[in-house]
Short mmCIF file of C-alpha atoms in Angstrom, two decimals:
data_model
loop_
_atom_site.label_atom_id
_atom_site.label_comp_id
_atom_site.label_asym_id
_atom_site.label_seq_id
_atom_site.Cartn_x
_atom_site.Cartn_y
_atom_site.Cartn_z
CA UNK A 1 116.48 107.29 74.43
CA UNK A 2 118.21 110.28 72.65
CA UNK A 3 114.43 111.83 72.40
CA UNK A 4 113.78 111.12 75.51
CA UNK A 5 116.22 112.62 76.88
CA UNK A 6 115.87 115.82 74.13
CA UNK A 7 111.85 116.10 75.60
CA UNK A 8 112.84 115.85 79.28
CA UNK A 9 115.70 118.99 78.39
CA UNK A 10 112.83 120.89 76.82
CA UNK A 11 110.08 120.07 79.21
CA UNK A 12 112.76 121.51 81.49
CA UNK A 13 113.84 124.36 79.85
CA UNK A 14 109.58 125.39 79.84
CA UNK A 15 109.39 124.86 84.06
CA UNK A 16 113.20 126.52 84.34
CA UNK A 17 111.43 130.28 85.14
CA UNK A 18 108.00 129.33 86.29
CA UNK A 19 107.19 129.86 90.03
CA UNK A 20 107.63 127.09 93.16
CA UNK A 21 103.67 127.30 93.13
CA UNK A 22 102.75 126.94 89.41
CA UNK A 23 104.88 124.02 89.31
CA UNK A 24 103.18 122.31 91.94
CA UNK A 25 99.77 122.87 90.71
CA UNK A 26 101.18 121.76 87.67
CA UNK A 27 102.92 119.07 88.96
CA UNK A 28 99.87 118.37 91.16
CA UNK A 29 97.17 117.80 87.66
CA UNK A 30 99.30 116.86 85.19
CA UNK A 31 100.69 113.95 86.77
CA UNK A 32 99.44 113.27 90.27
CA UNK A 33 95.80 113.54 89.51
CA UNK A 34 96.65 111.46 86.30
CA UNK A 35 99.06 108.65 87.74
CA UNK A 36 95.82 108.04 90.21
CA UNK A 37 93.84 107.55 87.49
CA UNK A 38 96.37 105.57 84.69
CA UNK A 39 97.73 103.40 87.35
CA UNK A 40 94.09 101.47 88.36
CA UNK A 41 93.32 101.28 84.71
CA UNK A 42 96.16 99.73 83.66
CA UNK A 43 95.87 96.82 87.10
CA UNK A 44 92.52 95.91 85.82
CA UNK A 45 93.74 96.03 82.11
CA UNK A 46 96.85 93.49 83.46
CA UNK A 47 94.59 91.13 85.48
CA UNK A 48 92.24 90.79 82.24
CA UNK A 49 95.65 89.78 79.94
CA UNK A 50 96.61 87.64 83.00
CA UNK A 51 93.56 85.65 83.68
CA UNK A 52 92.88 84.95 79.83
CA UNK A 53 96.40 84.65 79.05
CA UNK A 54 98.66 83.67 81.95
CA UNK A 55 99.83 80.12 79.94
CA UNK A 56 101.13 82.55 77.01
CA UNK A 57 104.78 82.17 76.62
CA UNK A 58 105.11 85.72 76.76
CA UNK A 59 102.56 86.96 79.11
CA UNK A 60 103.39 89.57 81.62
CA UNK A 61 102.42 87.55 85.34
CA UNK A 62 102.77 89.09 88.12
CA UNK A 63 102.24 92.48 86.40
CA UNK A 64 98.55 93.39 88.36
CA UNK A 65 100.08 92.52 91.83
CA UNK A 66 103.40 95.04 90.81
CA UNK A 67 101.09 97.34 89.37
CA UNK A 68 99.50 96.97 92.48
CA UNK A 69 102.29 97.80 94.99
CA UNK A 70 103.27 100.70 92.75
CA UNK A 71 99.39 102.29 93.53
CA UNK A 72 100.28 102.19 96.52
CA UNK A 73 103.16 103.05 96.92
CA UNK A 74 103.16 106.24 94.52
CA UNK A 75 99.94 106.94 96.18
CA UNK A 76 101.83 107.25 99.93
CA UNK A 77 104.43 109.32 97.98
CA UNK A 78 102.20 111.69 95.76
CA UNK A 79 100.40 112.68 99.20
CA UNK A 80 103.44 113.27 101.18
CA UNK A 81 104.30 115.84 98.54
CA UNK A 82 100.74 117.07 98.35
CA UNK A 83 99.92 118.04 102.04
CA UNK A 84 103.59 118.24 103.33
CA UNK A 85 106.03 118.98 100.89
CA UNK A 86 104.53 120.98 98.61
CA UNK A 87 102.83 123.45 100.20
CA UNK A 88 106.26 124.55 101.97
CA UNK A 89 107.66 124.50 98.61
CA UNK A 90 104.28 126.84 97.06
CA UNK A 91 105.80 129.50 100.13
CA UNK A 92 109.36 129.05 99.14
CA UNK A 93 110.30 127.25 101.91
CA UNK A 94 112.97 124.43 101.18
CA UNK A 95 112.87 121.34 103.69
CA UNK A 96 116.75 119.61 102.62
CA UNK A 97 114.93 116.04 104.35
CA UNK A 98 111.91 115.64 102.80
CA UNK A 99 113.46 116.43 99.79
CA UNK A 100 115.75 113.77 100.31
CA UNK A 101 113.67 111.42 101.16
CA UNK A 102 110.86 112.55 97.78
CA UNK A 103 114.31 111.90 95.92
CA UNK A 104 114.59 108.47 97.67
CA UNK A 105 111.55 107.15 96.31
CA UNK A 106 112.32 108.40 93.21
CA UNK A 107 115.04 106.14 92.62
CA UNK A 108 112.53 103.40 94.15
CA UNK A 109 109.85 104.42 91.92
CA UNK A 110 112.30 104.35 88.79
CA UNK A 111 113.26 100.84 89.51
CA UNK A 112 109.13 99.77 89.57
CA UNK A 113 109.11 101.20 86.27
CA UNK A 114 111.92 98.64 85.14
CA UNK A 115 110.75 96.22 85.98
CA UNK A 116 107.74 96.81 84.39
CA UNK A 117 110.27 95.56 81.52
CA UNK A 118 111.37 93.02 83.09
CA UNK A 119 107.81 91.14 83.02
CA UNK A 120 106.48 93.06 80.11
CA UNK A 121 109.86 92.16 77.32
CA UNK A 122 110.39 95.66 77.12
CA UNK A 123 106.53 96.13 76.61
CA UNK A 124 106.65 93.72 72.84
CA UNK A 125 103.80 92.45 72.31
CA UNK A 126 103.52 88.90 71.24
CA UNK A 127 102.29 87.81 67.91
CA UNK A 128 98.59 88.70 67.16
CA UNK A 129 97.85 90.06 70.80
CA UNK A 130 95.11 90.91 71.35
CA UNK A 131 92.88 94.25 71.88
CA UNK A 132 93.38 94.27 75.91
CA UNK A 133 97.03 92.95 75.66
CA UNK A 134 98.34 96.19 73.38
CA UNK A 135 96.14 98.80 75.35
CA UNK A 136 97.75 97.79 78.35
CA UNK A 137 101.25 97.86 77.07
CA UNK A 138 100.34 101.08 75.67
CA UNK A 139 99.08 102.41 78.38
CA UNK A 140 102.41 101.07 80.48
CA UNK A 141 104.14 103.09 77.59
CA UNK A 142 101.90 106.71 78.64
CA UNK A 143 102.79 105.73 82.24
CA UNK A 144 106.54 104.80 82.31
CA UNK A 145 106.23 108.64 80.10
CA UNK A 146 104.03 110.53 82.84
CA UNK A 147 106.20 109.29 85.57
CA UNK A 148 109.89 109.90 84.36
CA UNK A 149 108.90 113.44 82.89
CA UNK A 150 107.29 113.52 86.56
CA UNK A 151 110.69 112.21 88.61
CA UNK A 152 112.50 114.51 86.26
CA UNK A 153 110.65 117.83 86.61
CA UNK A 154 110.23 117.33 90.73
CA UNK A 155 113.92 116.38 90.85
CA UNK A 156 115.73 118.66 88.00
CA UNK A 157 113.21 122.09 88.32
CA UNK A 158 111.51 122.04 91.47
CA UNK A 159 114.17 120.46 94.30
CA UNK A 160 116.43 122.45 92.74
CA UNK A 161 115.10 125.85 93.81
CA UNK A 162 115.59 125.26 97.14
CA UNK A 163 119.74 126.08 96.49
CA UNK A 164 118.92 129.43 95.67
CA UNK A 165 116.47 129.52 98.63
CA UNK A 166 119.20 128.56 100.91
CA UNK A 167 121.13 132.17 102.76
CA UNK A 168 124.82 131.28 102.43
CA UNK A 169 126.89 129.98 105.47
CA UNK A 170 127.16 131.94 108.06
CA UNK A 171 124.52 134.34 107.74
CA UNK A 172 121.31 132.47 109.10
CA UNK A 173 122.17 128.86 107.81
CA UNK A 174 119.95 126.73 108.74
CA UNK A 175 119.80 122.89 106.43
CA UNK A 176 115.83 123.24 106.19
CA UNK A 177 114.78 120.21 107.82
CA UNK A 178 113.95 121.87 111.34
CA UNK A 179 111.25 123.94 108.64
#
């Protein structure tokens, strides 16, 4: 776990001085596009594993449905960011209302990742697991790593800049929700 935190801190440091526009572009290309590829592929793999090995004691039954729900929720989340929040952030506008909503949804996404761990016994493959099952768990690990990094960058770098952009109280103060 410590290496994950070290990695996230290194990523945060790497992007700390980037412009909002550059970070938005990176998040879109590196994470949004990748999640749109990952989740449908993982859902298909999960369906195959559940269909073939569903009677195995360690089968991740319910995983395909969970990944489908994640895909729908994450797609909705990413569209809100792309259509509403990212254009504002790129222009230097930091609306606290939409940012708060995105941060709350990030907590939900993290809970969905924990549910993956519950369904897969922390991505522990059973002895003699087939290639499809192995590919599924390897892909799930990559999804988890990517999504944690994605969330970390937004919460700790992209959204934090809003504090620097908000004027001091008494000087045309706005919470950002009216923008």
